[in-house]
Coordinates of C-alpha atoms in Angstrom, one line a residue:
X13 CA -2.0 -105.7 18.2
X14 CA -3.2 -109.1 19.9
X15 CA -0.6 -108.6 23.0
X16 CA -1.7 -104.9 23.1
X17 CA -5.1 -105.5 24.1
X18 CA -4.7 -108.9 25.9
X19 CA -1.7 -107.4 28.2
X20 CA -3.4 -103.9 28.5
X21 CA -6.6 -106.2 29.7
X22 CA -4.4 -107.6 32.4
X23 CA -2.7 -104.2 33.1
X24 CA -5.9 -101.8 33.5
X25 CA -8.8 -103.1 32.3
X26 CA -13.0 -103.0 31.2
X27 CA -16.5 -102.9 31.6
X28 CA -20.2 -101.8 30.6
X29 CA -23.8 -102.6 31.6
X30 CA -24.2 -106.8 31.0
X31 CA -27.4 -108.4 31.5
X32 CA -26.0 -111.7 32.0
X33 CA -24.0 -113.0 35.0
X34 CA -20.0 -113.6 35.2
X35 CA -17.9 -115.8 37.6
X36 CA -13.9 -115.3 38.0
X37 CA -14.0 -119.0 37.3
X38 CA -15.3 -118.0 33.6
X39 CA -13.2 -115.2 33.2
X40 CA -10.1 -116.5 34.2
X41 CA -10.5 -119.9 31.7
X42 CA -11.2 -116.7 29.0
X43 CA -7.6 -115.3 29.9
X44 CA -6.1 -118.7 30.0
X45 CA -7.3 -119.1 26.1
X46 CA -6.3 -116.2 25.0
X47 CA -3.0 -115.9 26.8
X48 CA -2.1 -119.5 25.4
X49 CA -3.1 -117.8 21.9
X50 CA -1.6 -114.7 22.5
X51 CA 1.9 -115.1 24.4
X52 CA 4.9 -117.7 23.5
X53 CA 5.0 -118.8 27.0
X54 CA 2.5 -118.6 30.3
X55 CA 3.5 -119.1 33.8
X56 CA 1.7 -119.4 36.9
X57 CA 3.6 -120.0 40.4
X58 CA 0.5 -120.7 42.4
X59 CA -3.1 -120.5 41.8
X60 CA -5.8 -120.3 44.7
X61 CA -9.3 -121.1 45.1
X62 CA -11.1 -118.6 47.7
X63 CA -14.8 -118.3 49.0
X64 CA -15.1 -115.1 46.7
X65 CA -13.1 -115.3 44.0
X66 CA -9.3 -116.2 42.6
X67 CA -6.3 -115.4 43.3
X68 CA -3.1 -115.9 41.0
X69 CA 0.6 -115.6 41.7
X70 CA 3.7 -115.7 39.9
X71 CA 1.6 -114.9 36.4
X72 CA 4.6 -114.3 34.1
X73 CA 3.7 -113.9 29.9
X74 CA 6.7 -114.5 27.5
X75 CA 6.2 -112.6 24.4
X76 CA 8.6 -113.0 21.4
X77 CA 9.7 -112.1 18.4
X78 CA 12.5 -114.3 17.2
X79 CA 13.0 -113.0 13.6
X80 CA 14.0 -110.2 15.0
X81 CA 15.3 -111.7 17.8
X82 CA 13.9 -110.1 20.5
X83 CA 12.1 -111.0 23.4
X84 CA 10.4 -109.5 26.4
X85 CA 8.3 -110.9 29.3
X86 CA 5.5 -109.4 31.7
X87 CA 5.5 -110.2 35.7
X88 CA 2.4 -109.6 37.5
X89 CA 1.9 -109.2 41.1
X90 CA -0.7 -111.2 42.6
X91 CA -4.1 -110.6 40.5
X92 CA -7.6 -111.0 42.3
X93 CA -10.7 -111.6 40.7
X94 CA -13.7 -111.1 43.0
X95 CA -17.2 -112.0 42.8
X96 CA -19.6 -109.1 43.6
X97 CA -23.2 -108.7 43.5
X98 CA -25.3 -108.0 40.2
X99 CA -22.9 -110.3 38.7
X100 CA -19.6 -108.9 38.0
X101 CA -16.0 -109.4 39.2
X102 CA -13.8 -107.1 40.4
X103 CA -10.2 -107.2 38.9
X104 CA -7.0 -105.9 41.1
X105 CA -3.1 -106.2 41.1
X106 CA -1.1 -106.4 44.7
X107 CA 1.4 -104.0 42.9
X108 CA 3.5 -103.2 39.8
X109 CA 4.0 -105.0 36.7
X110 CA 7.5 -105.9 35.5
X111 CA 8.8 -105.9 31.9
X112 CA 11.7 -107.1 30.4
X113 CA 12.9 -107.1 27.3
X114 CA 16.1 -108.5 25.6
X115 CA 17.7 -108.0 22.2
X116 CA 20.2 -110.6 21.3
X117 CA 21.0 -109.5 17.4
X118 CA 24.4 -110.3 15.8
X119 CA 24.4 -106.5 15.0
X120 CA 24.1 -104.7 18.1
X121 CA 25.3 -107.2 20.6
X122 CA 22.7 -108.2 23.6
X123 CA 20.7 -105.3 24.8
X124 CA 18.6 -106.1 28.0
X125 CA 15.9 -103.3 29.1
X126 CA 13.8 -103.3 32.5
X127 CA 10.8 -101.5 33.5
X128 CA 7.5 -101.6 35.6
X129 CA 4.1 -100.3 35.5
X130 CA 2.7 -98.8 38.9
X131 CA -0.7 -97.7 39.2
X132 CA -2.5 -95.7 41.8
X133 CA -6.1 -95.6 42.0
X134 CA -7.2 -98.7 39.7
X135 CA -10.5 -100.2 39.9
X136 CA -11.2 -102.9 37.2
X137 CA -14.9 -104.1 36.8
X138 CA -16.1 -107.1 34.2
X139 CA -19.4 -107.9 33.9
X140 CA -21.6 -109.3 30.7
X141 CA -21.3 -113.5 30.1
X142 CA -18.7 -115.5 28.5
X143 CA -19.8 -114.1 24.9
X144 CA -20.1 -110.9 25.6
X145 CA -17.9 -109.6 27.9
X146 CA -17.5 -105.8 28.8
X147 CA -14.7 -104.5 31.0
X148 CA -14.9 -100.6 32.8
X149 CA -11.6 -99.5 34.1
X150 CA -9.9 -96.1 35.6
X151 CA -6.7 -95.1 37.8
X152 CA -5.6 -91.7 39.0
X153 CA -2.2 -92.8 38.0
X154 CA -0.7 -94.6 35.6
X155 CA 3.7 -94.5 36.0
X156 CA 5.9 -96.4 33.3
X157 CA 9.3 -95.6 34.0
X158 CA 12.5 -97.9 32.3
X159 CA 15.0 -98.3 35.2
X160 CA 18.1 -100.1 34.1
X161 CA 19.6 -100.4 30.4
X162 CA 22.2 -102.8 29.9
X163 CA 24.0 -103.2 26.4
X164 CA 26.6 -104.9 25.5
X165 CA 26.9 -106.1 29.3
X166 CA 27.8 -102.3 30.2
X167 CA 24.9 -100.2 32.1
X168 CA 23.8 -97.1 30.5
X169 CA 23.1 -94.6 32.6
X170 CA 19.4 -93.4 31.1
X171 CA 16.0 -93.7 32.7
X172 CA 12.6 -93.1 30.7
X173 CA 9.5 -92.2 32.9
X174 CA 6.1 -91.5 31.6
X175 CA 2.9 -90.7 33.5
X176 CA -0.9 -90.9 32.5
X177 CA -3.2 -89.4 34.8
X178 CA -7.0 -89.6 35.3
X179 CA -6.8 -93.0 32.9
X180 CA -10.2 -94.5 32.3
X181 CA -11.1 -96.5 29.6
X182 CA -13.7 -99.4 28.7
X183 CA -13.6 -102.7 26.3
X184 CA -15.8 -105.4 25.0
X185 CA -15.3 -109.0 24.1
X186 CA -18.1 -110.4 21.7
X187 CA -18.0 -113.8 20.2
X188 CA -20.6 -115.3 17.7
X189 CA -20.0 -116.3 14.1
X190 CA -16.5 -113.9 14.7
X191 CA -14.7 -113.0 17.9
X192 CA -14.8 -108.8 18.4
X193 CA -12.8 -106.8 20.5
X194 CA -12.8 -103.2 20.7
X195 CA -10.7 -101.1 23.3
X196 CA -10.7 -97.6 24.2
X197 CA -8.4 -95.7 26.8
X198 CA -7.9 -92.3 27.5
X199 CA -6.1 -90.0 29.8
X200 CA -6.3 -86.3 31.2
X201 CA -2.7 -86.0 30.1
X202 CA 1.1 -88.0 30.1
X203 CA 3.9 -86.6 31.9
X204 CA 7.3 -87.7 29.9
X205 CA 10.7 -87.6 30.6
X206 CA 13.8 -89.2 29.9
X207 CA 17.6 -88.5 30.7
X208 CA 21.1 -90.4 28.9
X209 CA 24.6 -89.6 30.2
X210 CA 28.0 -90.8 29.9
X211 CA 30.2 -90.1 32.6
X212 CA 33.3 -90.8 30.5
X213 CA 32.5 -88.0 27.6
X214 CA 30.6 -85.7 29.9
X215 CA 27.2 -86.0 27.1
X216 CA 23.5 -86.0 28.2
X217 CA 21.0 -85.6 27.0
X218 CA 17.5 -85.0 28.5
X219 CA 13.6 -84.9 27.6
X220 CA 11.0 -83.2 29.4
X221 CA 7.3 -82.5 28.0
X222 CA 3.8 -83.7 28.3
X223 CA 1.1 -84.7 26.1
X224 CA -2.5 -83.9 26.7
X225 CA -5.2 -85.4 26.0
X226 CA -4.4 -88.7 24.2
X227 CA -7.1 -90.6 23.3
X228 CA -6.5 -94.5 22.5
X229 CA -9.4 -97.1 20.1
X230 CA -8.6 -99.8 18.7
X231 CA -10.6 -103.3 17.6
X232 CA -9.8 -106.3 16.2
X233 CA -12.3 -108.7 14.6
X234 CA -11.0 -112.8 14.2
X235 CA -12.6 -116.7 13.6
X236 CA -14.7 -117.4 16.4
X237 CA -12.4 -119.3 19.2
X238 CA -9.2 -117.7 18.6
X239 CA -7.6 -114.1 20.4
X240 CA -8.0 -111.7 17.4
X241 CA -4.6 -111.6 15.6
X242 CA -2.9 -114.2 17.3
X243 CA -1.3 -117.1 15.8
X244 CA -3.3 -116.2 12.7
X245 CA -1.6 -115.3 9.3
X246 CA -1.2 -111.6 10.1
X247 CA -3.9 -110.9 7.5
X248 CA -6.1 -113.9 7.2
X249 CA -9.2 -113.9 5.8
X250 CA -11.0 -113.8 8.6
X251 CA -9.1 -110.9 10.8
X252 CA -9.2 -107.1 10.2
X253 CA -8.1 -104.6 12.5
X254 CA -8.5 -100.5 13.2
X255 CA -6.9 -98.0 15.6
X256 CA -6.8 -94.5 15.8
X257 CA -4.7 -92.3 18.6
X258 CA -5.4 -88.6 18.7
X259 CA -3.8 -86.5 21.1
X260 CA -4.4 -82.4 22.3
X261 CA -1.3 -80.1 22.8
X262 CA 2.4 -81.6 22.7
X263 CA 5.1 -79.7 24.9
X264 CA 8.2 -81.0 24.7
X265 CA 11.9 -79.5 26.1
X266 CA 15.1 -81.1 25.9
X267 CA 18.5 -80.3 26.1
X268 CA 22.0 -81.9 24.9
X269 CA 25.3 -81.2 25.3
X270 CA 29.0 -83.3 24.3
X271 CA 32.6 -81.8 24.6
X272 CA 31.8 -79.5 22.1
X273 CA 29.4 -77.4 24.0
X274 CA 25.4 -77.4 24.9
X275 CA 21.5 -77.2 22.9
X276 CA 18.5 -76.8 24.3
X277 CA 15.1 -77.0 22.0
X278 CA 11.8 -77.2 22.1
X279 CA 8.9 -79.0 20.1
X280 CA 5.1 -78.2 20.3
X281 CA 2.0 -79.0 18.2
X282 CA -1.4 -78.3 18.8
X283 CA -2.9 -81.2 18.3
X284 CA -2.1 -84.9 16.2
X285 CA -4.0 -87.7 14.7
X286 CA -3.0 -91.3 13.7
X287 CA -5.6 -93.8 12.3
X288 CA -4.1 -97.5 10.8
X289 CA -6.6 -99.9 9.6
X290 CA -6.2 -103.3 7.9
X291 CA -9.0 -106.1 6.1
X292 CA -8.0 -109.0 4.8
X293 CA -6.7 -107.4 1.4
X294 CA -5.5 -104.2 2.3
X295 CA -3.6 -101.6 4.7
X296 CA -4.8 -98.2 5.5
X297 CA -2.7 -95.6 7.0
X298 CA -3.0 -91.7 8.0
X299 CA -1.2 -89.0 9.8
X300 CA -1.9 -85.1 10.9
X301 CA -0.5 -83.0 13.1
X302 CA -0.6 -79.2 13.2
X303 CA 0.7 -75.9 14.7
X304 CA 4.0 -76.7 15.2
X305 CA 7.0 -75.1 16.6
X306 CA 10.6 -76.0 16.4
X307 CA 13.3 -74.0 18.6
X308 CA 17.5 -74.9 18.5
X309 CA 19.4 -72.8 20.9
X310 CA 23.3 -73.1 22.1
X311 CA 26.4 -73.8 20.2
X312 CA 24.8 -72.2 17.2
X313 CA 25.6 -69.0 15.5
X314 CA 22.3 -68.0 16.5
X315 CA 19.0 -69.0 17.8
X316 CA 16.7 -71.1 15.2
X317 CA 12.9 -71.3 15.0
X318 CA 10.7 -73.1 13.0
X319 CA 6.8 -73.2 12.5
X320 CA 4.7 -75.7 10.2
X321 CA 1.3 -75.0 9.5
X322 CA 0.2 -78.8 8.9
X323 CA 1.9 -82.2 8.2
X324 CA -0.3 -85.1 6.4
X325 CA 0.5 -88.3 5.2
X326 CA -2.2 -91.0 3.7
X327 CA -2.0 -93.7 2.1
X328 CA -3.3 -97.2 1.4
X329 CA -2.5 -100.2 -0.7
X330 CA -3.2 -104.6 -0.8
X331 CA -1.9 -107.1 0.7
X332 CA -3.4 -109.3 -0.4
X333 CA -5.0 -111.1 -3.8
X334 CA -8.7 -110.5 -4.0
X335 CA -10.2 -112.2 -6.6
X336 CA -12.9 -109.8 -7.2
X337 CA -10.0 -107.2 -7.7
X338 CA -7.2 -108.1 -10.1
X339 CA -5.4 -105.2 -10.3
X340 CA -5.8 -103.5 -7.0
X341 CA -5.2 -99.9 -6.6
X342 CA -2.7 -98.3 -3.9
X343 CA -2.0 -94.3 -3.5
X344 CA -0.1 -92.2 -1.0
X345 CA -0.4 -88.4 -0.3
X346 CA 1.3 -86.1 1.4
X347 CA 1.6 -82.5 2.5
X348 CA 3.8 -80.1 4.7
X349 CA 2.3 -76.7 4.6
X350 CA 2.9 -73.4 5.8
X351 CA 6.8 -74.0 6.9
X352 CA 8.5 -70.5 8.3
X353 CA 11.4 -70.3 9.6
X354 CA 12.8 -67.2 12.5
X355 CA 14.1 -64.3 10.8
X356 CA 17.6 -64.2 12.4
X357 CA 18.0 -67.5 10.4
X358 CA 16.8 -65.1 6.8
X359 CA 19.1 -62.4 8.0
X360 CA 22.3 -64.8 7.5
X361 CA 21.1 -64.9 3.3
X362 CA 19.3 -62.2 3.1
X363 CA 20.1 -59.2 5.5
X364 CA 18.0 -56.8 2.9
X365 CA 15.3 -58.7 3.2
X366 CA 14.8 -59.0 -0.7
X367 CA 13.4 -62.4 -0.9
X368 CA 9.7 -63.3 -0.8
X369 CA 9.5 -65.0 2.8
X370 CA 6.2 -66.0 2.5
X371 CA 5.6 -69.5 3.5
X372 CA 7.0 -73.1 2.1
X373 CA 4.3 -75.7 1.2
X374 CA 5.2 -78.8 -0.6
X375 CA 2.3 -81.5 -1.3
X376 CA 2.6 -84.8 -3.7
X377 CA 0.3 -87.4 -4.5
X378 CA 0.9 -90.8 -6.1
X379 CA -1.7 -93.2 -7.3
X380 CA -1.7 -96.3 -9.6
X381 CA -2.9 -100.3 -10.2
X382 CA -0.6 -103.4 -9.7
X383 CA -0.9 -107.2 -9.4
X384 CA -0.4 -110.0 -7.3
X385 CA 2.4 -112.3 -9.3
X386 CA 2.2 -115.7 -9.5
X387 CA -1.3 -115.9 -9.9
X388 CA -1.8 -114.4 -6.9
X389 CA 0.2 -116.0 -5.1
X390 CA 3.6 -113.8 -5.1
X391 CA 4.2 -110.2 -4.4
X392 CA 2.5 -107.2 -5.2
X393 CA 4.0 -105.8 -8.2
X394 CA 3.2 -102.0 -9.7
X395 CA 1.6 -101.8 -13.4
X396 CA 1.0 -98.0 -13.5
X397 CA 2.4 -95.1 -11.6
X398 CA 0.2 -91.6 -11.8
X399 CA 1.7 -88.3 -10.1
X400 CA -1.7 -86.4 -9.6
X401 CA 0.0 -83.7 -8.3
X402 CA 3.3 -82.1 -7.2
X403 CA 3.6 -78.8 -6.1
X404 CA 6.4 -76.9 -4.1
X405 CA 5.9 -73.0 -3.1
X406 CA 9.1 -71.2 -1.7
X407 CA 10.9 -68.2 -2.5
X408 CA 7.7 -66.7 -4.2
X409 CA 8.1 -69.3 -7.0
X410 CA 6.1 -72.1 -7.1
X411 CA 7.3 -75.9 -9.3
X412 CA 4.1 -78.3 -10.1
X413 CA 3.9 -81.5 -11.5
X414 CA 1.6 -84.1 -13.4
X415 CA 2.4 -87.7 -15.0
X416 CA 1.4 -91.0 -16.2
X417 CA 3.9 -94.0 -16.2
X418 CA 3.5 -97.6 -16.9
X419 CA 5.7 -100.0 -15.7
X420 CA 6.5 -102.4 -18.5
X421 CA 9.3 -104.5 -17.4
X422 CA 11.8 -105.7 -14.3
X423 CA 14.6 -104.1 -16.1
X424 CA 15.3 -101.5 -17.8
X425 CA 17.1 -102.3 -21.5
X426 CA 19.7 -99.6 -21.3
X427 CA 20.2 -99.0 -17.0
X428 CA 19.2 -102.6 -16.0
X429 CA 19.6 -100.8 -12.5
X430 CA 16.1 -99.4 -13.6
X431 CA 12.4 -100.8 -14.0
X432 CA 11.3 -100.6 -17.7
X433 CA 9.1 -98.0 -17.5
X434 CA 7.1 -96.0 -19.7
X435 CA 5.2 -92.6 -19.9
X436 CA 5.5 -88.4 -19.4
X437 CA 5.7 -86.5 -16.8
X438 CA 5.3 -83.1 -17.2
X439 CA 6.2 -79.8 -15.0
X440 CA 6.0 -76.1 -14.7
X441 CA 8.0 -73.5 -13.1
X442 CA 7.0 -70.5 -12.5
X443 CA 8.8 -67.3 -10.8
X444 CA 11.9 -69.2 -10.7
X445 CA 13.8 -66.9 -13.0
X446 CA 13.0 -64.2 -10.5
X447 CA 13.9 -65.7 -8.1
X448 CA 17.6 -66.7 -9.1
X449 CA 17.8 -62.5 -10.2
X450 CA 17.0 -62.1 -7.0
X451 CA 19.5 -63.7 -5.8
X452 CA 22.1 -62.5 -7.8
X453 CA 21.1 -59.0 -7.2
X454 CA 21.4 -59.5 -3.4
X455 CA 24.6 -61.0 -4.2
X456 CA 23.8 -64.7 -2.7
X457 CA 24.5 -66.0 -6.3
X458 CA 27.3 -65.0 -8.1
X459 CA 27.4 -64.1 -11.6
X460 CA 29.2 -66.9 -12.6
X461 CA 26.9 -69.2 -10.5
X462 CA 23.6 -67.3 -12.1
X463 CA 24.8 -68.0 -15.4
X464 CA 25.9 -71.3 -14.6
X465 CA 21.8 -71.6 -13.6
X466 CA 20.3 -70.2 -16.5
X467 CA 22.4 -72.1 -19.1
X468 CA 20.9 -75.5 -17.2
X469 CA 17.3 -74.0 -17.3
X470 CA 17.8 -73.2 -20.6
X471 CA 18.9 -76.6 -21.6
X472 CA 15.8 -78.3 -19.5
X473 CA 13.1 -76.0 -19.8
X474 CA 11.3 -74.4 -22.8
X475 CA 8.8 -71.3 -22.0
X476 CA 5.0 -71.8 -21.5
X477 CA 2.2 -70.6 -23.6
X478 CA 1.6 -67.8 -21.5
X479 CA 5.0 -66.4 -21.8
X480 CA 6.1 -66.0 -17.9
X481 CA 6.3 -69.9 -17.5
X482 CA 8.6 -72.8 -17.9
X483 CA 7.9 -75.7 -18.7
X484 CA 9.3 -79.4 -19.0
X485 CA 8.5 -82.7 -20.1
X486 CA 10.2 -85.9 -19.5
X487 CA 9.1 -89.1 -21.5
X488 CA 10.4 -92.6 -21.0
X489 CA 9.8 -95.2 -23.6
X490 CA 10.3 -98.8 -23.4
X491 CA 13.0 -99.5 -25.3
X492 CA 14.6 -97.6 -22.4
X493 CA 15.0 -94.2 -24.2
X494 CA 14.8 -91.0 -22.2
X495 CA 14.3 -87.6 -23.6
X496 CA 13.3 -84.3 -22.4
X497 CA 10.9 -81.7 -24.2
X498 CA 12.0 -84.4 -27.1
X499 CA 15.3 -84.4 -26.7
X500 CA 16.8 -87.9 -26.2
X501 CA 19.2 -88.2 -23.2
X502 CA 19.7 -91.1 -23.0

């Protein structure tokens, strides 16, 4: 998050009305802070005084990540800052920015990947005074593109390329009691492609599409004096942090082929949302996307299409011990609804057309409390489990599900594999026997196999109160004990 929106300062840029002057003098020993904060290494070839302004060569930021051990650099071309009347500063580049970055693990082997940013069109504006800054920014173009890929000191022959046009975007700086920064960037639309081959097996594989739309915010709050995020404990009680990226219709084409022949797809959605959000005790995170379209095509039996309806996931939990909460909560949800799928797919199970083909839905949601071990000072650790609700919908049958559990030891007496747990859980079925006659009557069970079926629903099932229904209920006990609709299995 910190190198995001100090590099993307030094890549585009920000700016609102100020009513306060700045010099490039000021904002430069800003950068220099923050870059010294926010980058393992900073490196400056030559830096020159002029009548107007600054100008800097040779600025090169090392960023790393050495548990993972990775690490990647950013090369500017020579950056002006420029007095202008009214008190602001004009920010440009003399060209593109070059990235490198190079992964050294044991496990792949050294991977070394190249790139550059080229813009067209920039203009960069700050304006505001050393405690509250404001940045204004566009470009008519905005062109990533990867350009060499070496692993294992062998080139790969793949490029990735992807294009934002109409970018404009603006940002704030604000320091008091904390330092705030908020960014937000958005673009007409992105242009992506990407191509792999290997001349030696004759695979490609290529990417084309474009994303419209996106739509970039993102803020960071810190201790007065330092770059928000950097060289902080990642979740210190001072720092918090929220972004959200939406984005408009997704088209996406590709195609792949090996010695064994050719595919080509497509993906599309209609539109997608992702919001992440941290304080210093807990983690937020959601996802949505819907409308979407999935096509396979080539050395298939036949064509397959797929369409979803919607796709959610949320979900939050701590991170950390709050004494005003001892046993903080966490929960998770998700749902994929309306999935269809092309009938020339059906007409390989079911050429009669016998089966309910309405569509698939499946949705679950978990909730429960826990503690921080240790008195706080160790890792989070469950206490209770609750499955609010499970339900699947295919076929014309439908499966739902409801629970409690406690968890009530590390290990479980009997399975020590397990967590001690404790607690029911209980489900119904319905239309399932239906379904399976169905099935059988459409001959995609055989008898055997439909008997084989019903003897295993007989033996974990018992019928509902309203006579249609099955039912089942599965209770764990703490001295390890499992049974089902009070039957002990284990």
């Amino acid at each position: 998050m910190q190198r995001f929106l100090l590099s993307s300062a030094l890549l585009i840029g920000t700016t609102a009305p100020a009513f306060a002057d700045i010099t490039p003098e000021q904002l430069w020993a800003r950068w220099t802070e923050d870059m010294k904060s926010a980058a393992d290494t900073v490196v400056i070839s030559q830096f020159n005084l002029l009548e107007d302004g600054i100008l800097v060569e040779g600025l090169t930021l090392g960023l790393g990540a050495p548990e993972d051990d990775v690490m990647a650099s950013l090369a500017y071309p020579p950056l002006k800052l420029t007095q202008r009347s009214g008190g602001n500063v004009d920010i440009s580049l003399g060209g593109p920015v070059a990235i490198s970055v190079v992964e050294t693990s044991d496990d792949t082997g050294p991977v070394k990947i190249l790139g550059e940013i080229v813009t067209s069109g920039f203009s960069m504006v700050a304006s505001g005074d050393i405690n509250d800054l404001s940045y204004v920014y566009d470009a008519e173009t905005v062109d990533f593109s990867v350009n060499a890929i070496t692993a294992e000191s062998t080139d790969v022959d793949g490029t990735i390329r992807a294009q934002a046009t109409n970018v404009r975007g603006n940002s704030t700086d604000k320091t008091g009691d904390l330092r705030t920064v908020f960014q937000s960037i958005s673009a007409d639309g992105v242009a992506i492609s990407a191509r792999f081959s290997d001349p030696t097996s004759g695979g490609a594989f290529d990417v084309n599409g474009r994303i419209q739309e996106p739509q970039f915010t993102g803020s960071a709050t810190s201790a007065a004096g330092t770059y928000p995020l950097a060289n902080q404990t990642p979740f210190a009680p001072q720092s918090s942090f929220e972004t959200t990226y939406n984005t408009g219709l997704t088209d996406l084409a590709f195609s792949a082929q090996d010695g064994t022949g050719s595919w080509t797809g497509t993906v599309r959605q209609a539109q997608s949302s992702i919001r992440a959000a941290s304080s210093a005790t807990r983690v937020e995170y959601s996802q949505d996307a819907s409308d979407m379209t999935f096509t396979l095509a080539g050395a298939l039996p036949l064509p397959i299409s797929a369409t979803l309806d919607e796709v959610r996931v949320k979900g939050s939990a701590p991170i950390a011990f709050a004494p005003t909460e001892p046993e903080p909560d966490y929960a998770i949800e998700a749902v994929l609804a309306g999935l269809k799928i092309n009938e020339s797919v059906w007409s390989i199970f079911d050429p009669q057309g016998g089966l309910d083909r309405s569509p698939a839905t499946i949705s679950v949601s978990v909730s429960g409390t826990g503690e921080f071990t240790n008195d706080g000072r160790g890792p989070f650790a469950p206490k209770t489990a609750r499955l609010n609700d499970l339900t699947l919908t295919a076929l014309g049958a439908t499966a739902t599900g409801q629970g409690d559990m406690r968890f009530v030891g590390p290990a479980n007496p009997i399975d020590l594999t397990m967590p001690a747990m404790a607690g029911k859980t209980e489900f119904t079925f319905s239309g399932v026997t239906e379904v399976m006659s169905t099935m059988a009557q459409l001959g995609i069970l055989a008898p055997e196999q439909l008997f084989g079926a019903q003897m295993m629903m007989g033996f974990f099932t018992r019928p509902a109160e309203n006579g249609t229904d099955l039912q089942t209920t599965i209770e764990m006990r703490e001295n390890g004990e499992q049974y089902i609709n009070g039957q002990r299995v284990r």
